[in-house]
Amino acid sequence: MAASIPAKPPYLGFGLGLRPQHYQEILEGEPVIDWFEIISENYMIPGGRPLAMLEKFRARYPVVMHGVSLSLASTTPLDMDYLKQLKELAGRIQPRWISDHLCWTGVHGFNLHDLLPIPYTQEALDHVTARVYKVQEFLGHPLTIENVSSYVRFARSDMTEWEFLSELTRRTGCWLLFDINNVFVGAFNHGYRAMDFIHGVPAGQVVQFHLAGHSDMGTYIIDTHDHPVRAEVWDLFRAAVEHFGPISTMIERDDNIPPLHELVAELDEARAIAREALAQGKEELCLAG
Ligand SMILES: [Fe+2]
């Protein structure tokens, strides 16, 4: 049975991942950043400087929570201690949404510290659906689920990744974090058409875009988050905005972190591309009408 779909959260504009290297500069200056995404696990602690800093940001900006440890697709039972801490943090900072990935990160007590892909089978869909239900019921909030980058595929899948995500959304009412770079990486590594992914997910459920830089190894691409966004990913972003309309967008940078002004300039580029894409969409609508 399909879940009732909760109201989609409001559009936030253009944000960045909150990184300690930039705390001071952001709080002292007034960079044009509309909102921040935090890595939930970095703040799931009872007190101390990270939480104190986060509360300062929360007083000034909308914040969303992004986790990397839920291990939604694992067959190990959900970690209720982790979920309790996640819920406590959410209660404290009231994020606009809480996201994690369609992946598994470990099994039988081993954490592999990687976002691992799953087979897109009916069995996996039933399994993940049941876990998303449990998580949403516990949090009292829809979960936002992100597509991951992958480098291998399972020999057997009953459906595409976007069909899996669409059905998961229909069954659970979860929202989607659409990582544009991950779609680009997956399309290159696995040989599908990125536009098929874009057209294959329910637009009404997408609440956030991720943009990031990757490393092109020639015959495959790795999602390293240590470069500026590449030109071909900007092109895909433009196509995504034309298709989905305005979606809260942020740039992920996790390694080789540059000075803040470089990320702000990249964010300005995202704004300019989105503005053009939306104007283009309106023009086409007028011509069609
Ligand atoms: Fe991402």
PDB file of C-alpha atoms and ligand atoms in Angstrom:
ATOM      1  CA  MET A   1       0.000   0.000   0.000  1.00  0.00           C
ATOM      2  CA  ALA A   2       1.287   3.481  -0.865  1.00  0.00           C
ATOM      3  CA  ALA A   3       2.011   5.769   2.091  1.00  0.00           C
ATOM      4  CA  SER A   4       0.251   9.116   2.362  1.00  0.00           C
ATOM      5  CA  ILE A   5       2.600  11.727   0.965  1.00  0.00           C
ATOM      6  CA  PRO A   6       3.484  14.472   3.465  1.00  0.00           C
ATOM      7  CA  ALA A   7       3.816  18.082   2.304  1.00  0.00           C
ATOM      8  CA  LYS A   8       7.087  18.774   0.542  1.00  0.00           C
ATOM      9  CA  PRO A   9       9.408  21.068   2.513  1.00  0.00           C
ATOM     10  CA  PRO A  10      10.003  24.578   1.154  1.00  0.00           C
ATOM     11  CA  TYR A  11      12.706  25.458  -1.355  1.00  0.00           C
ATOM     12  CA  LEU A  12      15.808  26.723   0.459  1.00  0.00           C
ATOM     13  CA  GLY A  13      17.985  28.067  -2.378  1.00  0.00           C
ATOM     14  CA  PHE A  14      21.724  27.370  -2.576  1.00  0.00           C
ATOM     15  CA  GLY A  15      23.690  25.908   0.314  1.00  0.00           C
ATOM     16  CA  LEU A  16      26.998  24.382   1.351  1.00  0.00           C
ATOM     17  CA  GLY A  17      28.138  21.532   3.540  1.00  0.00           C
ATOM     18  CA  LEU A  18      29.090  23.005   6.924  1.00  0.00           C
ATOM     19  CA  ARG A  19      32.805  22.338   7.523  1.00  0.00           C
ATOM     20  CA  PRO A  20      34.790  23.407  10.649  1.00  0.00           C
ATOM     21  CA  GLN A  21      37.459  25.069   8.453  1.00  0.00           C
ATOM     22  CA  HIS A  22      34.887  27.717   7.517  1.00  0.00           C
ATOM     23  CA  TYR A  23      33.047  28.243  10.841  1.00  0.00           C
ATOM     24  CA  GLN A  24      34.747  31.488  11.801  1.00  0.00           C
ATOM     25  CA  GLU A  25      34.714  33.095   8.368  1.00  0.00           C
ATOM     26  CA  ILE A  26      31.018  32.418   7.897  1.00  0.00           C
ATOM     27  CA  LEU A  27      30.041  33.718  11.319  1.00  0.00           C
ATOM     28  CA  GLU A  28      32.188  36.842  10.991  1.00  0.00           C
ATOM     29  CA  GLY A  29      31.315  37.699   7.401  1.00  0.00           C
ATOM     30  CA  GLU A  30      28.076  37.526   5.506  1.00  0.00           C
ATOM     31  CA  PRO A  31      28.763  35.177   2.602  1.00  0.00           C
ATOM     32  CA  VAL A  32      25.819  34.579   0.291  1.00  0.00           C
ATOM     33  CA  ILE A  33      24.946  31.053   1.442  1.00  0.00           C
ATOM     34  CA  ASP A  34      21.253  30.321   1.914  1.00  0.00           C
ATOM     35  CA  TRP A  35      21.441  27.190   4.074  1.00  0.00           C
ATOM     36  CA  PHE A  36      23.769  24.483   5.384  1.00  0.00           C
ATOM     37  CA  GLU A  37      23.865  20.716   5.349  1.00  0.00           C
ATOM     38  CA  ILE A  38      25.577  19.066   8.313  1.00  0.00           C
ATOM     39  CA  ILE A  39      26.989  15.571   8.578  1.00  0.00           C
ATOM     40  CA  SER A  40      24.734  14.300  11.362  1.00  0.00           C
ATOM     41  CA  GLU A  41      27.333  11.984  12.939  1.00  0.00           C
ATOM     42  CA  ASN A  42      29.708  14.911  13.583  1.00  0.00           C
ATOM     43  CA  TYR A  43      27.185  16.442  15.990  1.00  0.00           C
ATOM     44  CA  MET A  44      25.694  13.340  17.626  1.00  0.00           C
ATOM     45  CA  ILE A  45      27.473  14.025  20.891  1.00  0.00           C
ATOM     46  CA  PRO A  46      26.128  15.209  24.232  1.00  0.00           C
ATOM     47  CA  GLY A  47      27.769  18.646  24.173  1.00  0.00           C
ATOM     48  CA  GLY A  48      30.992  20.537  23.478  1.00  0.00           C
ATOM     49  CA  ARG A  49      32.215  22.923  20.807  1.00  0.00           C
ATOM     50  CA  PRO A  50      30.740  21.266  17.709  1.00  0.00           C
ATOM     51  CA  LEU A  51      27.188  21.458  19.101  1.00  0.00           C
ATOM     52  CA  ALA A  52      27.723  24.984  20.410  1.00  0.00           C
ATOM     53  CA  MET A  53      28.911  26.082  16.952  1.00  0.00           C
ATOM     54  CA  LEU A  54      26.023  24.297  15.270  1.00  0.00           C
ATOM     55  CA  GLU A  55      23.525  26.127  17.431  1.00  0.00           C
ATOM     56  CA  LYS A  56      25.049  29.431  16.322  1.00  0.00           C
ATOM     57  CA  PHE A  57      24.556  28.448  12.686  1.00  0.00           C
ATOM     58  CA  ARG A  58      21.070  27.148  13.381  1.00  0.00           C
ATOM     59  CA  ALA A  59      20.101  30.546  14.774  1.00  0.00           C
ATOM     60  CA  ARG A  60      21.052  32.190  11.459  1.00  0.00           C
ATOM     61  CA  TYR A  61      20.453  29.635   8.716  1.00  0.00           C
ATOM     62  CA  PRO A  62      18.140  26.761   7.766  1.00  0.00           C
ATOM     63  CA  VAL A  63      19.955  23.468   8.394  1.00  0.00           C
ATOM     64  CA  VAL A  64      19.404  19.980   6.987  1.00  0.00           C
ATOM     65  CA  MET A  65      20.881  16.796   8.446  1.00  0.00           C
ATOM     66  CA  HIS A  66      22.774  14.320   6.253  1.00  0.00           C
ATOM     67  CA  GLY A  67      23.849  10.978   7.693  1.00  0.00           C
ATOM     68  CA  VAL A  68      26.252   8.313   6.474  1.00  0.00           C
ATOM     69  CA  SER A  69      25.699   5.493   8.987  1.00  0.00           C
ATOM     70  CA  LEU A  70      22.069   4.406   8.818  1.00  0.00           C
ATOM     71  CA  SER A  71      22.979   1.430   6.602  1.00  0.00           C
ATOM     72  CA  LEU A  72      19.395   1.303   5.344  1.00  0.00           C
ATOM     73  CA  ALA A  73      19.880  -1.736   3.119  1.00  0.00           C
ATOM     74  CA  SER A  74      21.951  -3.879   5.494  1.00  0.00           C
ATOM     75  CA  THR A  75      20.526  -7.127   6.852  1.00  0.00           C
ATOM     76  CA  THR A  76      21.893  -6.269  10.295  1.00  0.00           C
ATOM     77  CA  PRO A  77      19.050  -4.964  12.517  1.00  0.00           C
ATOM     78  CA  LEU A  78      18.704  -1.172  12.587  1.00  0.00           C
ATOM     79  CA  ASP A  79      20.993   0.413  15.175  1.00  0.00           C
ATOM     80  CA  MET A  80      18.459   1.846  17.630  1.00  0.00           C
ATOM     81  CA  ASP A  81      21.147   3.649  19.668  1.00  0.00           C
ATOM     82  CA  TYR A  82      22.202   5.450  16.507  1.00  0.00           C
ATOM     83  CA  LEU A  83      18.580   6.300  15.692  1.00  0.00           C
ATOM     84  CA  LYS A  84      17.984   7.612  19.224  1.00  0.00           C
ATOM     85  CA  GLN A  85      20.963   9.945  18.910  1.00  0.00           C
ATOM     86  CA  LEU A  86      19.814  11.027  15.454  1.00  0.00           C
ATOM     87  CA  LYS A  87      16.345  11.818  16.779  1.00  0.00           C
ATOM     88  CA  GLU A  88      17.782  13.715  19.722  1.00  0.00           C
ATOM     89  CA  LEU A  89      19.907  15.876  17.408  1.00  0.00           C
ATOM     90  CA  ALA A  90      16.916  16.472  15.128  1.00  0.00           C
ATOM     91  CA  GLY A  91      14.833  17.538  18.136  1.00  0.00           C
ATOM     92  CA  ARG A  92      17.557  19.968  19.100  1.00  0.00           C
ATOM     93  CA  ILE A  93      18.180  21.644  15.750  1.00  0.00           C
ATOM     94  CA  GLN A  94      14.863  21.107  13.927  1.00  0.00           C
ATOM     95  CA  PRO A  95      16.329  20.367  10.486  1.00  0.00           C
ATOM     96  CA  ARG A  96      14.239  20.958   7.356  1.00  0.00           C
ATOM     97  CA  TRP A  97      14.821  17.297   6.508  1.00  0.00           C
ATOM     98  CA  ILE A  98      16.984  14.297   7.447  1.00  0.00           C
ATOM     99  CA  SER A  99      18.777  12.337   4.750  1.00  0.00           C
ATOM    100  CA  ASP A 100      20.859   9.206   4.333  1.00  0.00           C
ATOM    101  CA  HIS A 101      21.725   6.903   1.452  1.00  0.00           C
ATOM    102  CA  LEU A 102      20.235   3.966  -0.403  1.00  0.00           C
ATOM    103  CA  CYS A 103      23.110   1.674   0.534  1.00  0.00           C
ATOM    104  CA  TRP A 104      24.559  -0.549   3.192  1.00  0.00           C
ATOM    105  CA  THR A 105      27.745   0.254   5.124  1.00  0.00           C
ATOM    106  CA  GLY A 106      28.429  -2.973   6.975  1.00  0.00           C
ATOM    107  CA  VAL A 107      27.089  -6.223   8.331  1.00  0.00           C
ATOM    108  CA  HIS A 108      27.526  -8.429  11.451  1.00  0.00           C
ATOM    109  CA  GLY A 109      29.162  -5.620  13.391  1.00  0.00           C
ATOM    110  CA  PHE A 110      31.734  -4.737  10.736  1.00  0.00           C
ATOM    111  CA  ASN A 111      31.565  -1.158   9.481  1.00  0.00           C
ATOM    112  CA  LEU A 112      33.171  -0.887   6.055  1.00  0.00           C
ATOM    113  CA  HIS A 113      33.000   2.932   6.094  1.00  0.00           C
ATOM    114  CA  ASP A 114      31.772   3.014   2.518  1.00  0.00           C
ATOM    115  CA  LEU A 115      28.385   3.555   0.909  1.00  0.00           C
ATOM    116  CA  LEU A 116      27.908   0.224  -0.822  1.00  0.00           C
ATOM    117  CA  PRO A 117      25.413  -0.458  -3.619  1.00  0.00           C
ATOM    118  CA  ILE A 118      22.567  -2.964  -3.454  1.00  0.00           C
ATOM    119  CA  PRO A 119      20.943  -5.322  -5.939  1.00  0.00           C
ATOM    120  CA  TYR A 120      17.780  -3.720  -7.347  1.00  0.00           C
ATOM    121  CA  THR A 121      15.540  -6.726  -6.729  1.00  0.00           C
ATOM    122  CA  GLN A 122      11.998  -7.118  -5.379  1.00  0.00           C
ATOM    123  CA  GLU A 123      13.452  -8.819  -2.317  1.00  0.00           C
ATOM    124  CA  ALA A 124      15.773  -5.875  -1.606  1.00  0.00           C
ATOM    125  CA  LEU A 125      12.910  -3.442  -2.242  1.00  0.00           C
ATOM    126  CA  ASP A 126      10.695  -5.191   0.322  1.00  0.00           C
ATOM    127  CA  HIS A 127      13.583  -5.254   2.790  1.00  0.00           C
ATOM    128  CA  VAL A 128      14.477  -1.566   2.395  1.00  0.00           C
ATOM    129  CA  THR A 129      10.802  -0.533   2.391  1.00  0.00           C
ATOM    130  CA  ALA A 130      10.264  -2.197   5.778  1.00  0.00           C
ATOM    131  CA  ARG A 131      13.336  -0.458   7.197  1.00  0.00           C
ATOM    132  CA  VAL A 132      12.370   2.960   5.851  1.00  0.00           C
ATOM    133  CA  TYR A 133       8.934   2.524   7.449  1.00  0.00           C
ATOM    134  CA  LYS A 134      10.573   1.709  10.785  1.00  0.00           C
ATOM    135  CA  VAL A 135      12.974   4.654  10.608  1.00  0.00           C
ATOM    136  CA  GLN A 136      10.234   7.096   9.631  1.00  0.00           C
ATOM    137  CA  GLU A 137       7.956   5.836  12.360  1.00  0.00           C
ATOM    138  CA  PHE A 138      10.721   6.199  14.935  1.00  0.00           C
ATOM    139  CA  LEU A 139      11.785   9.673  13.780  1.00  0.00           C
ATOM    140  CA  GLY A 140       8.214  10.854  13.224  1.00  0.00           C
ATOM    141  CA  HIS A 141       9.489  12.443  10.027  1.00  0.00           C
ATOM    142  CA  PRO A 142       9.829  11.357   6.400  1.00  0.00           C
ATOM    143  CA  LEU A 143      13.321  10.245   5.511  1.00  0.00           C
ATOM    144  CA  THR A 144      15.117  11.765   2.507  1.00  0.00           C
ATOM    145  CA  ILE A 145      17.053   9.131   0.567  1.00  0.00           C
ATOM    146  CA  GLU A 146      20.050   9.736  -1.673  1.00  0.00           C
ATOM    147  CA  ASN A 147      21.254   7.750  -4.694  1.00  0.00           C
ATOM    148  CA  VAL A 148      24.921   6.693  -4.276  1.00  0.00           C
ATOM    149  CA  SER A 149      27.885   6.459  -6.646  1.00  0.00           C
ATOM    150  CA  SER A 150      28.879   2.895  -7.459  1.00  0.00           C
ATOM    151  CA  TYR A 151      31.691   1.032  -9.153  1.00  0.00           C
ATOM    152  CA  VAL A 152      30.259  -2.483  -9.343  1.00  0.00           C
ATOM    153  CA  ARG A 153      26.837  -3.865 -10.051  1.00  0.00           C
ATOM    154  CA  PHE A 154      25.167  -7.060  -8.912  1.00  0.00           C
ATOM    155  CA  ALA A 155      24.772  -9.778 -11.534  1.00  0.00           C
ATOM    156  CA  ARG A 156      21.038  -9.823 -10.939  1.00  0.00           C
ATOM    157  CA  SER A 157      18.673  -6.855 -10.695  1.00  0.00           C
ATOM    158  CA  ASP A 158      14.945  -6.842 -11.460  1.00  0.00           C
ATOM    159  CA  MET A 159      14.762  -3.120 -12.124  1.00  0.00           C
ATOM    160  CA  THR A 160      16.874  -0.012 -12.640  1.00  0.00           C
ATOM    161  CA  GLU A 161      18.127   2.108  -9.757  1.00  0.00           C
ATOM    162  CA  TRP A 162      15.596   4.841 -10.606  1.00  0.00           C
ATOM    163  CA  GLU A 163      12.721   2.337 -10.740  1.00  0.00           C
ATOM    164  CA  PHE A 164      13.793   1.054  -7.319  1.00  0.00           C
ATOM    165  CA  LEU A 165      13.909   4.576  -5.861  1.00  0.00           C
ATOM    166  CA  SER A 166      10.550   5.474  -7.424  1.00  0.00           C
ATOM    167  CA  GLU A 167       8.832   2.430  -5.981  1.00  0.00           C
ATOM    168  CA  LEU A 168      10.463   2.986  -2.592  1.00  0.00           C
ATOM    169  CA  THR A 169       9.134   6.547  -2.638  1.00  0.00           C
ATOM    170  CA  ARG A 170       5.653   5.405  -3.653  1.00  0.00           C
ATOM    171  CA  ARG A 171       5.518   2.799  -0.904  1.00  0.00           C
ATOM    172  CA  THR A 172       6.959   4.838   1.959  1.00  0.00           C
ATOM    173  CA  GLY A 173       6.354   8.501   1.070  1.00  0.00           C
ATOM    174  CA  CYS A 174      10.076   9.186   1.576  1.00  0.00           C
ATOM    175  CA  TRP A 175      11.665  12.161  -0.178  1.00  0.00           C
ATOM    176  CA  LEU A 176      14.640  12.043  -2.517  1.00  0.00           C
ATOM    177  CA  LEU A 177      18.044  13.686  -2.380  1.00  0.00           C
ATOM    178  CA  PHE A 178      19.059  13.596  -6.020  1.00  0.00           C
ATOM    179  CA  ASP A 179      22.857  13.578  -6.288  1.00  0.00           C
ATOM    180  CA  ILE A 180      23.591  14.828  -9.778  1.00  0.00           C
ATOM    181  CA  ASN A 181      27.276  13.938  -9.664  1.00  0.00           C
ATOM    182  CA  ASN A 182      26.403  10.394  -8.519  1.00  0.00           C
ATOM    183  CA  VAL A 183      24.090  10.010 -11.507  1.00  0.00           C
ATOM    184  CA  PHE A 184      26.890  11.216 -13.788  1.00  0.00           C
ATOM    185  CA  VAL A 185      29.351   8.777 -12.175  1.00  0.00           C
ATOM    186  CA  GLY A 186      26.873   5.872 -12.390  1.00  0.00           C
ATOM    187  CA  ALA A 187      25.976   6.629 -16.010  1.00  0.00           C
ATOM    188  CA  PHE A 188      29.670   6.590 -16.963  1.00  0.00           C
ATOM    189  CA  ASN A 189      30.643   3.542 -14.894  1.00  0.00           C
ATOM    190  CA  HIS A 190      27.611   1.422 -15.790  1.00  0.00           C
ATOM    191  CA  GLY A 191      26.672   2.705 -19.224  1.00  0.00           C
ATOM    192  CA  TYR A 192      23.145   4.000 -18.651  1.00  0.00           C
ATOM    193  CA  ARG A 193      21.790   7.345 -19.851  1.00  0.00           C
ATOM    194  CA  ALA A 194      21.841   9.991 -17.122  1.00  0.00           C
ATOM    195  CA  MET A 195      18.695  11.552 -18.598  1.00  0.00           C
ATOM    196  CA  ASP A 196      16.843   8.256 -18.104  1.00  0.00           C
ATOM    197  CA  PHE A 197      17.597   8.547 -14.375  1.00  0.00           C
ATOM    198  CA  ILE A 198      16.450  12.182 -14.307  1.00  0.00           C
ATOM    199  CA  HIS A 199      13.187  11.340 -16.077  1.00  0.00           C
ATOM    200  CA  GLY A 200      12.755   8.115 -14.109  1.00  0.00           C
ATOM    201  CA  VAL A 201      12.186   9.449 -10.575  1.00  0.00           C
ATOM    202  CA  PRO A 202       9.037  11.196  -9.299  1.00  0.00           C
ATOM    203  CA  ALA A 203       9.839  14.915  -9.576  1.00  0.00           C
ATOM    204  CA  GLY A 204       7.396  15.813  -6.794  1.00  0.00           C
ATOM    205  CA  GLN A 205       9.435  13.861  -4.234  1.00  0.00           C
ATOM    206  CA  VAL A 206      12.843  15.432  -4.951  1.00  0.00           C
ATOM    207  CA  VAL A 207      13.685  17.923  -2.195  1.00  0.00           C
ATOM    208  CA  GLN A 208      17.433  18.380  -2.647  1.00  0.00           C
ATOM    209  CA  PHE A 209      20.246  18.258  -5.187  1.00  0.00           C
ATOM    210  CA  HIS A 210      23.854  17.413  -4.399  1.00  0.00           C
ATOM    211  CA  LEU A 211      26.640  18.665  -6.625  1.00  0.00           C
ATOM    212  CA  ALA A 212      30.261  17.562  -6.235  1.00  0.00           C
ATOM    213  CA  GLY A 213      33.533  17.088  -8.062  1.00  0.00           C
ATOM    214  CA  HIS A 214      34.785  13.659  -9.095  1.00  0.00           C
ATOM    215  CA  SER A 215      38.032  12.056 -10.305  1.00  0.00           C
ATOM    216  CA  ASP A 216      38.080  10.831 -13.880  1.00  0.00           C
ATOM    217  CA  MET A 217      40.350   7.757 -14.053  1.00  0.00           C
ATOM    218  CA  GLY A 218      39.887   7.293 -17.790  1.00  0.00           C
ATOM    219  CA  THR A 219      37.959   4.039 -17.876  1.00  0.00           C
ATOM    220  CA  TYR A 220      35.970   4.767 -14.714  1.00  0.00           C
ATOM    221  CA  ILE A 221      35.086   7.672 -12.438  1.00  0.00           C
ATOM    222  CA  ILE A 222      35.433   7.909  -8.650  1.00  0.00           C
ATOM    223  CA  ASP A 223      33.187  10.159  -6.575  1.00  0.00           C
ATOM    224  CA  THR A 224      35.973  11.836  -4.592  1.00  0.00           C
ATOM    225  CA  HIS A 225      34.400  15.191  -3.570  1.00  0.00           C
ATOM    226  CA  ASP A 226      37.853  16.765  -3.776  1.00  0.00           C
ATOM    227  CA  HIS A 227      37.554  18.880  -6.940  1.00  0.00           C
ATOM    228  CA  PRO A 228      35.319  21.687  -8.142  1.00  0.00           C
ATOM    229  CA  VAL A 229      32.179  20.559  -9.975  1.00  0.00           C
ATOM    230  CA  ARG A 230      33.154  19.470 -13.507  1.00  0.00           C
ATOM    231  CA  ALA A 231      31.726  21.046 -16.664  1.00  0.00           C
ATOM    232  CA  GLU A 232      29.803  17.917 -17.676  1.00  0.00           C
ATOM    233  CA  VAL A 233      28.133  17.779 -14.235  1.00  0.00           C
ATOM    234  CA  TRP A 234      27.123  21.446 -14.586  1.00  0.00           C
ATOM    235  CA  ASP A 235      25.467  20.455 -17.885  1.00  0.00           C
ATOM    236  CA  LEU A 236      23.575  17.677 -16.130  1.00  0.00           C
ATOM    237  CA  PHE A 237      22.575  20.100 -13.361  1.00  0.00           C
ATOM    238  CA  ARG A 238      21.162  22.454 -15.996  1.00  0.00           C
ATOM    239  CA  ALA A 239      19.118  19.581 -17.474  1.00  0.00           C
ATOM    240  CA  ALA A 240      17.943  18.557 -13.992  1.00  0.00           C
ATOM    241  CA  VAL A 241      16.748  22.084 -13.160  1.00  0.00           C
ATOM    242  CA  GLU A 242      14.933  22.273 -16.524  1.00  0.00           C
ATOM    243  CA  HIS A 243      13.197  19.015 -15.645  1.00  0.00           C
ATOM    244  CA  PHE A 244      12.586  19.289 -11.881  1.00  0.00           C
ATOM    245  CA  GLY A 245      12.277  23.078 -11.485  1.00  0.00           C
ATOM    246  CA  PRO A 246      13.812  24.879  -8.496  1.00  0.00           C
ATOM    247  CA  ILE A 247      15.251  22.348  -6.017  1.00  0.00           C
ATOM    248  CA  SER A 248      17.346  23.210  -2.937  1.00  0.00           C
ATOM    249  CA  THR A 249      20.918  22.733  -4.150  1.00  0.00           C
ATOM    250  CA  MET A 250      24.192  22.329  -2.299  1.00  0.00           C
ATOM    251  CA  ILE A 251      27.824  21.601  -3.101  1.00  0.00           C
ATOM    252  CA  GLU A 252      29.581  18.768  -1.247  1.00  0.00           C
ATOM    253  CA  ARG A 253      33.277  19.184  -0.676  1.00  0.00           C
ATOM    254  CA  ASP A 254      34.873  16.687   1.721  1.00  0.00           C
ATOM    255  CA  ASP A 255      38.538  16.639   0.782  1.00  0.00           C
ATOM    256  CA  ASN A 256      41.057  19.171  -0.465  1.00  0.00           C
ATOM    257  CA  ILE A 257      38.711  21.771   1.037  1.00  0.00           C
ATOM    258  CA  PRO A 258      39.378  25.208  -0.523  1.00  0.00           C
ATOM    259  CA  PRO A 259      38.994  28.672   1.011  1.00  0.00           C
ATOM    260  CA  LEU A 260      35.359  29.617   1.527  1.00  0.00           C
ATOM    261  CA  HIS A 261      35.321  32.215  -1.261  1.00  0.00           C
ATOM    262  CA  GLU A 262      36.023  29.504  -3.855  1.00  0.00           C
ATOM    263  CA  LEU A 263      32.991  27.485  -2.733  1.00  0.00           C
ATOM    264  CA  VAL A 264      30.849  30.628  -2.631  1.00  0.00           C
ATOM    265  CA  ALA A 265      31.931  31.361  -6.236  1.00  0.00           C
ATOM    266  CA  GLU A 266      30.952  27.818  -7.235  1.00  0.00           C
ATOM    267  CA  LEU A 267      27.609  28.317  -5.558  1.00  0.00           C
ATOM    268  CA  ASP A 268      27.151  31.535  -7.580  1.00  0.00           C
ATOM    269  CA  GLU A 269      27.779  29.487 -10.706  1.00  0.00           C
ATOM    270  CA  ALA A 270      25.025  27.074  -9.636  1.00  0.00           C
ATOM    271  CA  ARG A 271      22.673  30.022  -9.081  1.00  0.00           C
ATOM    272  CA  ALA A 272      23.440  31.449 -12.537  1.00  0.00           C
ATOM    273  CA  ILE A 273      22.914  28.091 -14.272  1.00  0.00           C
ATOM    274  CA  ALA A 274      19.649  27.468 -12.420  1.00  0.00           C
ATOM    275  CA  ARG A 275      18.395  30.962 -13.277  1.00  0.00           C
ATOM    276  CA  GLU A 276      19.147  30.395 -16.979  1.00  0.00           C
ATOM    277  CA  ALA A 277      17.597  26.924 -16.966  1.00  0.00           C
ATOM    278  CA  LEU A 278      14.415  28.166 -15.284  1.00  0.00           C
ATOM    279  CA  ALA A 279      14.156  31.149 -17.682  1.00  0.00           C
ATOM    280  CA  GLN A 280      14.639  28.762 -20.602  1.00  0.00           C
ATOM    281  CA  GLY A 281      11.900  26.488 -19.239  1.00  0.00           C
ATOM    282  CA  LYS A 282       9.478  29.439 -18.965  1.00  0.00           C
ATOM    283  CA  GLU A 283      10.300  30.546 -22.508  1.00  0.00           C
ATOM    284  CA  GLU A 284       9.600  27.048 -23.845  1.00  0.00           C
ATOM    285  CA  LEU A 285       6.313  26.940 -21.916  1.00  0.00           C
ATOM    286  CA  CYS A 286       5.261  30.283 -23.476  1.00  0.00           C
ATOM    287  CA  LEU A 287       6.173  29.070 -26.983  1.00  0.00           C
ATOM    288  CA  ALA A 288       4.274  25.805 -26.449  1.00  0.00           C
ATOM    289  CA  GLY A 289       1.241  27.723 -25.114  1.00  0.00           C
TER     290      GLY A 289
HETATM  291 FE    FE B   1      25.895  13.212  -2.339  1.00  0.00          FE
END
